[in-house]
Amino acid sequence: MEMTADLSRRRWLTSSLGLLSAASLPAWAQAPARTGPAHIVIVGGGVGGATAAKYLKLFDPTLRVTVIEKNPDYVRPYGSSEVLNQHARMEDLNVSYDALRSRYGVEFVFDTVTGFDPQARTVSTAGRQKIGYDRLIVAPGIQLMYGAYAGYSEQVANTSVPSGWIPGAQTALLARQLQGMREGGTFVLAAPPNPYRCPPGPYERAALMTEWFMKHNPRAKVILVDPKDSFVTDETMMLGWNRLYNFNLPEDYAKRMSAQVEIKQHATPGMMSWVRGKDGGRTLKIDAKKMTIETEAEVIKADVINVVPPMKAGQIAITLGLADSSGWCPVDRRTFASTLQANVHVIGDASIADAMPKSGFSANTQAKVVARAIIEELAGRPVPEPLWENTCYALAGKDYGLFVADVFRLVDGKIARTNGKERYLPLNATPAQIKLGARYQQAWLRTFTQDCFS
């Protein structure tokens, strides 16, 4: 079985340096007259911003690179669901910026961006700083649209019905609620509509808690309500549920998958259930006092409710005028240059990237492509033909790993997936391959963080 992981540095540099086609530079992309090295300012120190900073310095150590980030440490969202099942601690999610400063000479300003002047090329901050730049990269991440459901708000999420999709205090609150849930209680997870960060994430979260409850609260119920009828990794994930948790697949899935692998029909279904959009799974209302969630099909009384609401680009993207009416940021697909503001690139979850999912891996590979594009544009050279990859690892259980892996190229001006059908762990994977997938997931958490931040 071949499982795609990060590009090696040598392979990455080879692909990014290869000038496979030439693109004429727009007028605003020409390097301005200046004395000394170009100054690249990056707003946002998450995966995309940190990777861009590191690789700009790797490609050209003479550049001056400054990251403006409001938090002194990064709290990683990938792997954060493992706090809920006690496989990780909240402090394990903290990532330091020290290596980017000491090894690569990246400068950091811990402040909040409040605006910018695209003509003067300056960024303003809440601390009354004005920071000049030659090129600006914005990695704004996401914001959660708490108000999308009646009765739900950020205050409700902070106090009683957490989301925890952006890791922090809500993650810790949700962990306490789940681990302290009464014997035989009901946990409801409301999955979001597309598009959203980390496509396999809500389903992994439900699986990991089902595994935990089987040990610590065996009469509990886990109900996953969903506005969608399918999801990334759905077949491989549900096969894991079927094997591990006595989950009975929907009839259409069972019929389709049984041609390739044995699907068990359990006389006594397990604690987990999945209510699809076609069956009324779309969330309508949250009542935090009564601890109920209303879907199109029914009102469910719960002990713990975890809502993953709809999402849009992070607030700084809205503030800087980088998002359109969709709530996301349109970009030139070759360079991720904003189509709304000159001399600005938008990378990561906030960007409109067609077939690419909103994931940490996508942000990482976009950052590398943009770093190379900026280097070439500043030097007056053609931008290389871009190539992107994404791999999302997920767990159906602690030792049950799966993945989706894709390669993307430009096709007719759009970012398109160009690998074949073999995107997922095969349904007929051996137990050893499945266990290896879980080990790869844990190894990826470490190596991916190192690639971005150290």
Short mmCIF file of C-alpha atoms in Angstrom, two decimals:
data_model
loop_
_atom_site.label_atom_id
_atom_site.label_comp_id
_atom_site.label_asym_id
_atom_site.label_seq_id
_atom_site.Cartn_x
_atom_site.Cartn_y
_atom_site.Cartn_z
CA MET A 1 0.00 0.00 0.00
CA GLU A 2 1.36 3.41 -0.92
CA MET A 3 0.49 6.21 1.52
CA THR A 4 1.28 9.80 0.53
CA ALA A 5 3.11 11.94 3.11
CA ASP A 6 4.89 15.29 3.02
CA LEU A 7 7.11 16.12 0.08
CA SER A 8 10.75 15.75 0.96
CA ARG A 9 12.64 19.02 0.89
CA ARG A 10 14.64 17.91 -2.15
CA ARG A 11 11.51 16.88 -4.06
CA TRP A 12 9.75 20.09 -3.07
CA LEU A 13 12.59 22.35 -4.14
CA THR A 14 12.90 20.49 -7.43
CA SER A 15 9.22 20.87 -8.24
CA SER A 16 9.02 24.49 -7.13
CA LEU A 17 12.13 25.59 -9.01
CA GLY A 18 11.17 23.93 -12.29
CA LEU A 19 10.00 26.65 -14.68
CA LEU A 20 7.43 24.62 -16.55
CA SER A 21 5.63 27.65 -17.98
CA ALA A 22 6.04 31.41 -18.04
CA ALA A 23 3.46 33.86 -16.78
CA SER A 24 3.61 37.56 -17.51
CA LEU A 25 3.65 39.68 -14.37
CA PRO A 26 0.84 42.17 -13.71
CA ALA A 27 2.01 45.74 -13.26
CA TRP A 28 1.45 45.77 -9.51
CA ALA A 29 3.62 42.66 -9.07
CA GLN A 30 6.80 44.36 -10.27
CA ALA A 31 9.32 44.81 -7.48
CA PRO A 32 9.34 48.44 -6.29
CA ALA A 33 12.53 50.45 -6.14
CA ARG A 34 14.08 49.98 -2.71
CA THR A 35 17.33 49.94 -0.81
CA GLY A 36 18.17 46.79 1.08
CA PRO A 37 16.33 43.47 1.08
CA ALA A 38 12.63 43.16 0.35
CA HIS A 39 10.37 43.07 3.40
CA ILE A 40 7.62 40.43 3.40
CA VAL A 41 5.00 40.86 6.12
CA ILE A 42 2.79 37.93 7.06
CA VAL A 43 -0.45 38.43 8.97
CA GLY A 44 -1.28 35.28 10.94
CA GLY A 45 1.12 32.82 12.50
CA GLY A 46 -0.81 29.60 11.95
CA VAL A 47 0.27 26.77 9.68
CA GLY A 48 0.10 28.82 6.49
CA GLY A 49 1.77 31.92 7.88
CA ALA A 50 4.52 30.05 9.71
CA THR A 51 5.32 27.86 6.70
CA ALA A 52 5.45 30.87 4.39
CA ALA A 53 7.84 32.64 6.75
CA LYS A 54 10.14 29.65 7.06
CA TYR A 55 10.28 28.86 3.34
CA LEU A 56 10.77 32.47 2.28
CA LYS A 57 13.89 32.50 4.45
CA LEU A 58 14.99 29.09 3.14
CA PHE A 59 14.59 30.23 -0.47
CA ASP A 60 16.27 33.61 0.15
CA PRO A 61 17.93 34.19 3.55
CA THR A 62 18.52 37.86 2.66
CA LEU A 63 14.81 38.65 2.76
CA ARG A 64 13.37 40.39 5.79
CA VAL A 65 10.31 38.46 6.96
CA THR A 66 7.98 39.66 9.72
CA VAL A 67 5.01 37.76 11.12
CA ILE A 68 2.28 39.72 12.89
CA GLU A 69 0.37 37.42 15.23
CA LYS A 70 -1.79 38.25 18.24
CA ASN A 71 -0.86 35.13 20.25
CA PRO A 72 2.67 34.39 21.54
CA ASP A 73 2.21 30.65 20.92
CA TYR A 74 0.28 28.71 18.30
CA VAL A 75 -2.44 26.29 19.42
CA ARG A 76 -2.74 23.63 16.76
CA PRO A 77 -6.24 22.51 15.70
CA TYR A 78 -5.05 19.32 14.00
CA GLY A 79 -5.09 16.52 16.55
CA SER A 80 -7.04 18.63 19.05
CA SER A 81 -9.93 16.14 19.25
CA GLU A 82 -7.51 13.81 21.02
CA VAL A 83 -7.78 16.06 24.07
CA LEU A 84 -11.40 14.94 24.38
CA ASN A 85 -10.55 11.26 24.76
CA GLN A 86 -7.53 11.92 27.01
CA HIS A 87 -5.05 10.86 24.37
CA ALA A 88 -3.47 14.33 24.52
CA ARG A 89 -3.38 17.25 26.95
CA MET A 90 -4.27 20.83 26.17
CA GLU A 91 -0.64 21.84 26.66
CA ASP A 92 0.36 19.33 23.97
CA LEU A 93 -1.38 21.58 21.43
CA ASN A 94 0.91 24.55 22.12
CA VAL A 95 3.61 25.24 19.53
CA SER A 96 6.43 27.74 20.01
CA TYR A 97 7.70 30.24 17.46
CA ASP A 98 11.21 30.14 18.96
CA ALA A 99 12.74 28.05 16.17
CA LEU A 100 11.46 30.34 13.42
CA ARG A 101 13.14 33.26 15.18
CA SER A 102 16.42 31.62 16.17
CA ARG A 103 17.07 29.33 13.19
CA TYR A 104 15.72 31.38 10.31
CA GLY A 105 15.71 34.96 11.55
CA VAL A 106 11.98 35.49 11.18
CA GLU A 107 10.83 38.58 13.09
CA PHE A 108 7.62 38.51 15.16
CA VAL A 109 5.29 41.29 16.22
CA PHE A 110 2.69 40.11 18.73
CA ASP A 111 -0.15 42.49 18.04
CA THR A 112 -3.53 42.62 16.28
CA VAL A 113 -3.80 43.99 12.76
CA THR A 114 -6.52 46.61 12.45
CA GLY A 115 -6.09 47.77 8.85
CA PHE A 116 -3.68 48.53 6.05
CA ASP A 117 -2.90 51.11 3.38
CA PRO A 118 -2.42 49.27 0.09
CA GLN A 119 -1.00 52.36 -1.65
CA ALA A 120 1.57 53.15 1.04
CA ARG A 121 2.04 49.42 1.71
CA THR A 122 1.76 49.68 5.46
CA VAL A 123 -0.07 47.56 8.02
CA SER A 124 -1.61 49.15 11.13
CA THR A 125 -1.98 47.38 14.46
CA ALA A 126 -3.95 47.82 17.67
CA GLY A 127 -0.65 48.76 19.35
CA ARG A 128 -0.42 51.78 17.02
CA GLN A 129 2.40 50.36 14.96
CA LYS A 130 2.72 50.99 11.22
CA ILE A 131 4.74 48.31 9.50
CA GLY A 132 5.83 48.73 5.89
CA TYR A 133 6.03 45.88 3.42
CA ASP A 134 6.96 45.07 -0.16
CA ARG A 135 4.57 42.14 -0.28
CA LEU A 136 1.87 41.10 2.20
CA ILE A 137 0.76 37.53 2.91
CA VAL A 138 -2.44 37.10 4.89
CA ALA A 139 -3.23 33.75 6.50
CA PRO A 140 -6.46 34.62 8.33
CA GLY A 141 -7.80 31.15 9.10
CA ILE A 142 -11.52 30.80 9.80
CA GLN A 143 -14.19 32.26 12.02
CA LEU A 144 -17.18 30.32 13.27
CA MET A 145 -20.64 31.61 12.36
CA TYR A 146 -22.25 30.97 15.74
CA GLY A 147 -25.36 32.91 14.78
CA ALA A 148 -26.24 30.50 11.97
CA TYR A 149 -28.49 28.53 14.34
CA ALA A 150 -31.32 29.94 16.44
CA GLY A 151 -30.39 30.02 20.11
CA TYR A 152 -26.67 29.66 19.46
CA SER A 153 -24.02 32.34 20.01
CA GLU A 154 -20.37 32.67 20.94
CA GLN A 155 -21.41 33.27 24.55
CA VAL A 156 -23.40 30.02 24.58
CA ALA A 157 -20.43 28.23 23.01
CA ASN A 158 -18.06 29.63 25.64
CA THR A 159 -20.25 28.62 28.58
CA SER A 160 -22.43 25.60 27.88
CA VAL A 161 -22.56 24.27 24.30
CA PRO A 162 -18.99 24.44 23.03
CA SER A 163 -17.71 24.10 19.51
CA GLY A 164 -14.00 23.68 20.10
CA TRP A 165 -13.33 23.74 16.35
CA ILE A 166 -10.86 26.53 17.01
CA PRO A 167 -8.88 25.00 19.88
CA GLY A 168 -8.71 26.74 23.22
CA ALA A 169 -10.98 27.21 26.22
CA GLN A 170 -13.95 25.64 24.43
CA THR A 171 -11.90 22.49 23.77
CA ALA A 172 -11.08 22.20 27.47
CA LEU A 173 -14.74 22.79 28.38
CA LEU A 174 -15.94 20.12 25.96
CA ALA A 175 -13.39 17.65 27.32
CA ARG A 176 -14.65 18.22 30.87
CA GLN A 177 -18.26 17.80 29.78
CA LEU A 178 -17.64 14.59 27.87
CA GLN A 179 -15.42 12.98 30.46
CA GLY A 180 -17.89 13.91 33.21
CA MET A 181 -21.07 12.99 31.33
CA ARG A 182 -23.55 10.98 33.39
CA GLU A 183 -23.69 7.23 32.95
CA GLY A 184 -25.89 6.40 29.97
CA GLY A 185 -26.00 10.03 28.81
CA THR A 186 -26.36 11.28 25.25
CA PHE A 187 -23.71 13.16 23.28
CA VAL A 188 -24.85 14.98 20.14
CA LEU A 189 -22.36 16.33 17.62
CA ALA A 190 -23.72 18.71 14.97
CA ALA A 191 -21.56 18.57 11.84
CA PRO A 192 -21.21 21.69 9.65
CA PRO A 193 -22.23 22.30 6.05
CA ASN A 194 -19.58 22.56 3.34
CA PRO A 195 -17.07 24.16 3.08
CA TYR A 196 -15.38 23.83 6.45
CA ARG A 197 -11.99 23.24 8.02
CA CYS A 198 -10.77 19.63 8.24
CA PRO A 199 -13.32 17.58 6.27
CA PRO A 200 -12.88 14.25 8.16
CA GLY A 201 -12.68 16.01 11.55
CA PRO A 202 -16.26 15.84 12.91
CA TYR A 203 -16.49 12.15 12.07
CA GLU A 204 -13.15 11.38 13.69
CA ARG A 205 -14.27 13.27 16.80
CA ALA A 206 -17.48 11.21 17.04
CA ALA A 207 -15.51 8.00 16.57
CA LEU A 208 -12.88 8.78 19.19
CA MET A 209 -15.54 9.62 21.76
CA THR A 210 -17.48 6.45 20.94
CA GLU A 211 -14.30 4.47 21.58
CA TRP A 212 -13.77 6.33 24.87
CA PHE A 213 -17.38 5.85 26.00
CA MET A 214 -17.25 2.11 25.30
CA LYS A 215 -14.59 1.92 28.00
CA HIS A 216 -15.75 4.57 30.46
CA ASN A 217 -19.48 5.01 29.85
CA PRO A 218 -20.72 1.93 27.95
CA ARG A 219 -24.42 2.83 28.02
CA ALA A 220 -23.84 6.26 26.45
CA LYS A 221 -25.24 7.29 23.08
CA VAL A 222 -23.42 9.23 20.36
CA ILE A 223 -25.64 10.92 17.77
CA LEU A 224 -24.04 12.65 14.81
CA VAL A 225 -26.47 15.03 13.07
CA ASP A 226 -25.37 16.23 9.66
CA PRO A 227 -26.71 18.56 6.96
CA LYS A 228 -24.79 16.51 4.37
CA ASP A 229 -25.45 13.07 2.90
CA SER A 230 -21.78 12.13 2.52
CA PHE A 231 -18.34 13.25 3.64
CA VAL A 232 -14.67 12.84 2.79
CA THR A 233 -13.40 9.39 3.88
CA ASP A 234 -17.01 8.33 4.51
CA GLU A 235 -16.68 4.73 3.28
CA THR A 236 -13.42 3.97 5.07
CA MET A 237 -14.54 5.79 8.22
CA MET A 238 -17.90 4.03 8.39
CA LEU A 239 -16.26 0.68 7.76
CA GLY A 240 -14.23 1.35 10.88
CA TRP A 241 -17.39 2.26 12.80
CA ASN A 242 -19.01 -0.93 11.57
CA ARG A 243 -16.13 -3.08 12.77
CA LEU A 244 -15.35 -1.29 16.02
CA TYR A 245 -18.69 0.02 17.30
CA ASN A 246 -21.44 -2.18 15.82
CA PHE A 247 -22.52 0.68 13.59
CA ASN A 248 -24.97 -0.36 10.86
CA LEU A 249 -24.27 1.46 7.62
CA PRO A 250 -27.05 3.17 5.69
CA GLU A 251 -28.51 0.76 3.14
CA ASP A 252 -27.07 2.53 0.09
CA TYR A 253 -23.55 2.55 1.55
CA ALA A 254 -23.79 -1.08 2.65
CA LYS A 255 -24.97 -2.19 -0.80
CA ARG A 256 -22.22 -0.29 -2.60
CA MET A 257 -19.40 -1.30 -0.30
CA SER A 258 -20.35 -4.96 0.12
CA ALA A 259 -19.10 -5.64 -3.41
CA GLN A 260 -15.57 -4.93 -2.14
CA VAL A 261 -15.55 -5.86 1.53
CA GLU A 262 -17.63 -7.65 4.14
CA ILE A 263 -20.16 -5.35 5.82
CA LYS A 264 -21.64 -6.65 9.05
CA GLN A 265 -25.30 -6.17 9.89
CA HIS A 266 -25.48 -6.01 13.66
CA ALA A 267 -28.61 -7.37 15.33
CA THR A 268 -27.88 -5.10 18.26
CA PRO A 269 -26.61 -1.77 16.93
CA GLY A 270 -23.95 0.05 18.93
CA MET A 271 -24.11 3.43 20.63
CA MET A 272 -23.31 5.53 17.55
CA SER A 273 -25.80 6.78 14.98
CA TRP A 274 -25.50 9.13 11.98
CA VAL A 275 -28.49 11.21 10.85
CA ARG A 276 -27.87 12.44 7.31
CA GLY A 277 -29.27 15.53 5.68
CA LYS A 278 -31.74 13.49 3.64
CA ASP A 279 -33.02 12.01 6.90
CA GLY A 280 -33.46 15.38 8.58
CA GLY A 281 -30.01 15.86 10.08
CA ARG A 282 -29.70 19.60 9.44
CA THR A 283 -29.46 21.62 12.66
CA LEU A 284 -32.05 24.38 13.15
CA LYS A 285 -31.96 25.45 16.80
CA ILE A 286 -30.04 25.05 20.05
CA ASP A 287 -31.66 25.44 23.47
CA ALA A 288 -28.81 25.64 25.96
CA LYS A 289 -31.09 25.78 29.03
CA LYS A 290 -33.05 22.67 28.11
CA MET A 291 -29.96 21.08 26.50
CA THR A 292 -31.84 20.23 23.32
CA ILE A 293 -30.90 20.44 19.67
CA GLU A 294 -33.60 20.75 17.05
CA THR A 295 -33.02 19.27 13.61
CA GLU A 296 -35.32 19.01 10.63
CA ALA A 297 -36.28 15.52 11.81
CA GLU A 298 -36.67 15.89 15.59
CA VAL A 299 -35.77 17.59 18.84
CA ILE A 300 -33.06 15.67 20.69
CA LYS A 301 -32.48 15.92 24.43
CA ALA A 302 -28.80 15.64 25.21
CA ASP A 303 -26.36 15.74 28.08
CA VAL A 304 -23.53 17.18 25.99
CA ILE A 305 -23.94 19.04 22.70
CA ASN A 306 -21.00 19.88 20.48
CA VAL A 307 -21.86 22.25 17.63
CA VAL A 308 -19.51 22.75 14.69
CA PRO A 309 -21.20 25.72 12.99
CA PRO A 310 -20.76 27.04 9.46
CA MET A 311 -17.53 28.93 8.78
CA LYS A 312 -16.13 31.77 6.74
CA ALA A 313 -12.79 33.54 6.40
CA GLY A 314 -11.24 34.92 9.57
CA GLN A 315 -12.26 38.43 10.59
CA ILE A 316 -9.01 40.04 9.52
CA ALA A 317 -9.77 39.02 5.92
CA ILE A 318 -13.09 40.86 6.16
CA THR A 319 -11.41 43.87 7.79
CA LEU A 320 -8.78 44.12 5.05
CA GLY A 321 -11.33 43.76 2.24
CA LEU A 322 -10.01 40.43 1.04
CA ALA A 323 -13.28 38.43 1.18
CA ASP A 324 -16.16 38.60 -1.29
CA SER A 325 -19.88 38.01 -0.71
CA SER A 326 -19.28 34.28 -0.24
CA GLY A 327 -17.35 35.00 2.96
CA TRP A 328 -14.15 33.58 1.44
CA CYS A 329 -11.19 35.19 -0.33
CA PRO A 330 -10.89 35.06 -4.13
CA VAL A 331 -7.32 34.62 -5.38
CA ASP A 332 -5.33 34.17 -8.54
CA ARG A 333 -4.87 30.42 -8.53
CA ARG A 334 -1.25 30.47 -9.73
CA THR A 335 0.11 32.75 -6.98
CA PHE A 336 -2.77 33.06 -4.48
CA ALA A 337 -2.57 36.82 -5.01
CA SER A 338 -5.78 38.49 -3.90
CA THR A 339 -8.02 39.54 -6.77
CA LEU A 340 -9.42 42.32 -4.56
CA GLN A 341 -6.26 43.96 -3.14
CA ALA A 342 -2.88 44.55 -4.81
CA ASN A 343 0.37 43.13 -3.46
CA VAL A 344 -1.48 40.79 -1.08
CA HIS A 345 -1.55 36.99 -1.11
CA VAL A 346 -4.16 35.01 0.83
CA ILE A 347 -3.36 31.44 1.83
CA GLY A 348 -4.91 28.68 3.90
CA ASP A 349 -8.50 28.01 4.91
CA ALA A 350 -9.73 31.49 3.99
CA SER A 351 -8.80 31.27 0.31
CA ILE A 352 -11.05 30.05 -2.49
CA ALA A 353 -8.98 27.13 -3.74
CA ASP A 354 -11.50 25.10 -5.76
CA ALA A 355 -10.89 21.37 -5.26
CA MET A 356 -8.36 21.82 -2.45
CA PRO A 357 -9.84 21.14 1.00
CA LYS A 358 -9.52 23.51 3.91
CA SER A 359 -6.81 21.70 5.83
CA GLY A 360 -3.47 22.28 7.48
CA PHE A 361 -1.69 20.31 4.77
CA SER A 362 -3.32 22.47 2.08
CA ALA A 363 -2.24 25.65 3.88
CA ASN A 364 1.30 24.31 4.17
CA THR A 365 1.66 23.46 0.49
CA GLN A 366 -0.03 26.71 -0.59
CA ALA A 367 2.46 28.64 1.56
CA LYS A 368 5.41 26.97 -0.16
CA VAL A 369 4.02 27.73 -3.61
CA VAL A 370 3.37 31.36 -2.67
CA ALA A 371 6.82 31.75 -1.12
CA ARG A 372 8.43 30.57 -4.35
CA ALA A 373 6.13 32.76 -6.45
CA ILE A 374 7.07 35.87 -4.44
CA ILE A 375 10.79 35.09 -4.74
CA GLU A 376 10.49 34.79 -8.52
CA GLU A 377 8.26 37.85 -8.94
CA LEU A 378 10.55 40.07 -6.88
CA ALA A 379 13.44 38.96 -9.07
CA GLY A 380 11.47 39.62 -12.27
CA ARG A 381 11.44 35.97 -13.24
CA PRO A 382 8.48 33.85 -14.39
CA VAL A 383 6.45 32.08 -11.73
CA PRO A 384 6.82 28.27 -11.79
CA GLU A 385 3.86 26.11 -12.68
CA PRO A 386 2.32 25.33 -9.29
CA LEU A 387 1.82 21.88 -7.83
CA TRP A 388 -0.02 21.25 -4.58
CA GLU A 389 -0.69 18.22 -2.42
CA ASN A 390 -2.95 17.38 0.48
CA THR A 391 -3.13 14.47 2.87
CA CYS A 392 -5.70 14.30 5.65
CA TYR A 393 -5.12 11.56 8.20
CA ALA A 394 -7.97 10.53 10.49
CA LEU A 395 -8.73 7.93 13.12
CA ALA A 396 -11.80 5.73 13.41
CA GLY A 397 -10.22 4.48 16.63
CA LYS A 398 -6.89 4.75 18.42
CA ASP A 399 -5.40 1.96 16.26
CA TYR A 400 -7.62 2.36 13.21
CA GLY A 401 -6.06 4.86 10.81
CA LEU A 402 -7.26 6.10 7.45
CA PHE A 403 -6.48 8.92 5.05
CA VAL A 404 -7.31 10.86 1.91
CA ALA A 405 -4.41 11.93 -0.31
CA ASP A 406 -4.56 14.12 -3.42
CA VAL A 407 -2.40 15.98 -5.93
CA PHE A 408 -3.61 19.25 -7.49
CA ARG A 409 -2.64 21.21 -10.59
CA LEU A 410 -4.06 24.06 -12.61
CA VAL A 411 -6.59 22.87 -15.18
CA ASP A 412 -8.36 25.54 -17.26
CA GLY A 413 -7.48 28.17 -14.69
CA LYS A 414 -8.87 26.24 -11.71
CA ILE A 415 -7.21 24.08 -9.07
CA ALA A 416 -8.17 20.51 -9.92
CA ARG A 417 -7.42 17.15 -8.36
CA THR A 418 -5.29 15.23 -10.86
CA ASN A 419 -4.45 11.98 -9.10
CA GLY A 420 -6.41 8.85 -9.94
CA LYS A 421 -9.15 7.09 -8.04
CA GLU A 422 -6.85 5.71 -5.35
CA ARG A 423 -7.35 8.54 -2.89
CA TYR A 424 -8.25 6.55 0.20
CA LEU A 425 -7.13 3.66 2.31
CA PRO A 426 -8.43 0.63 0.36
CA LEU A 427 -11.58 -0.93 1.79
CA ASN A 428 -9.79 -4.29 1.70
CA ALA A 429 -6.75 -3.01 3.61
CA THR A 430 -5.25 -5.55 5.99
CA PRO A 431 -5.35 -5.11 9.78
CA ALA A 432 -1.62 -4.36 9.67
CA GLN A 433 -2.14 -1.60 7.09
CA ILE A 434 -4.96 -0.08 9.13
CA LYS A 435 -2.83 -0.07 12.27
CA LEU A 436 0.05 1.42 10.31
CA GLY A 437 -2.29 4.19 9.18
CA ALA A 438 -2.86 5.12 12.83
CA ARG A 439 0.89 5.16 13.43
CA TYR A 440 1.36 7.38 10.38
CA GLN A 441 -1.25 9.77 11.76
CA GLN A 442 0.65 10.16 15.01
CA ALA A 443 3.98 10.52 13.22
CA TRP A 444 2.46 13.11 10.88
CA LEU A 445 1.35 15.26 13.83
CA ARG A 446 5.01 15.55 14.84
CA THR A 447 6.71 15.86 11.47
CA PHE A 448 4.14 18.26 10.03
CA THR A 449 4.50 20.58 13.02
CA GLN A 450 8.27 20.47 12.59
CA ASP A 451 8.01 21.33 8.90
CA CYS A 452 5.86 24.38 9.67
CA PHE A 453 7.40 25.70 12.86
CA SER A 454 10.97 24.43 13.26
#
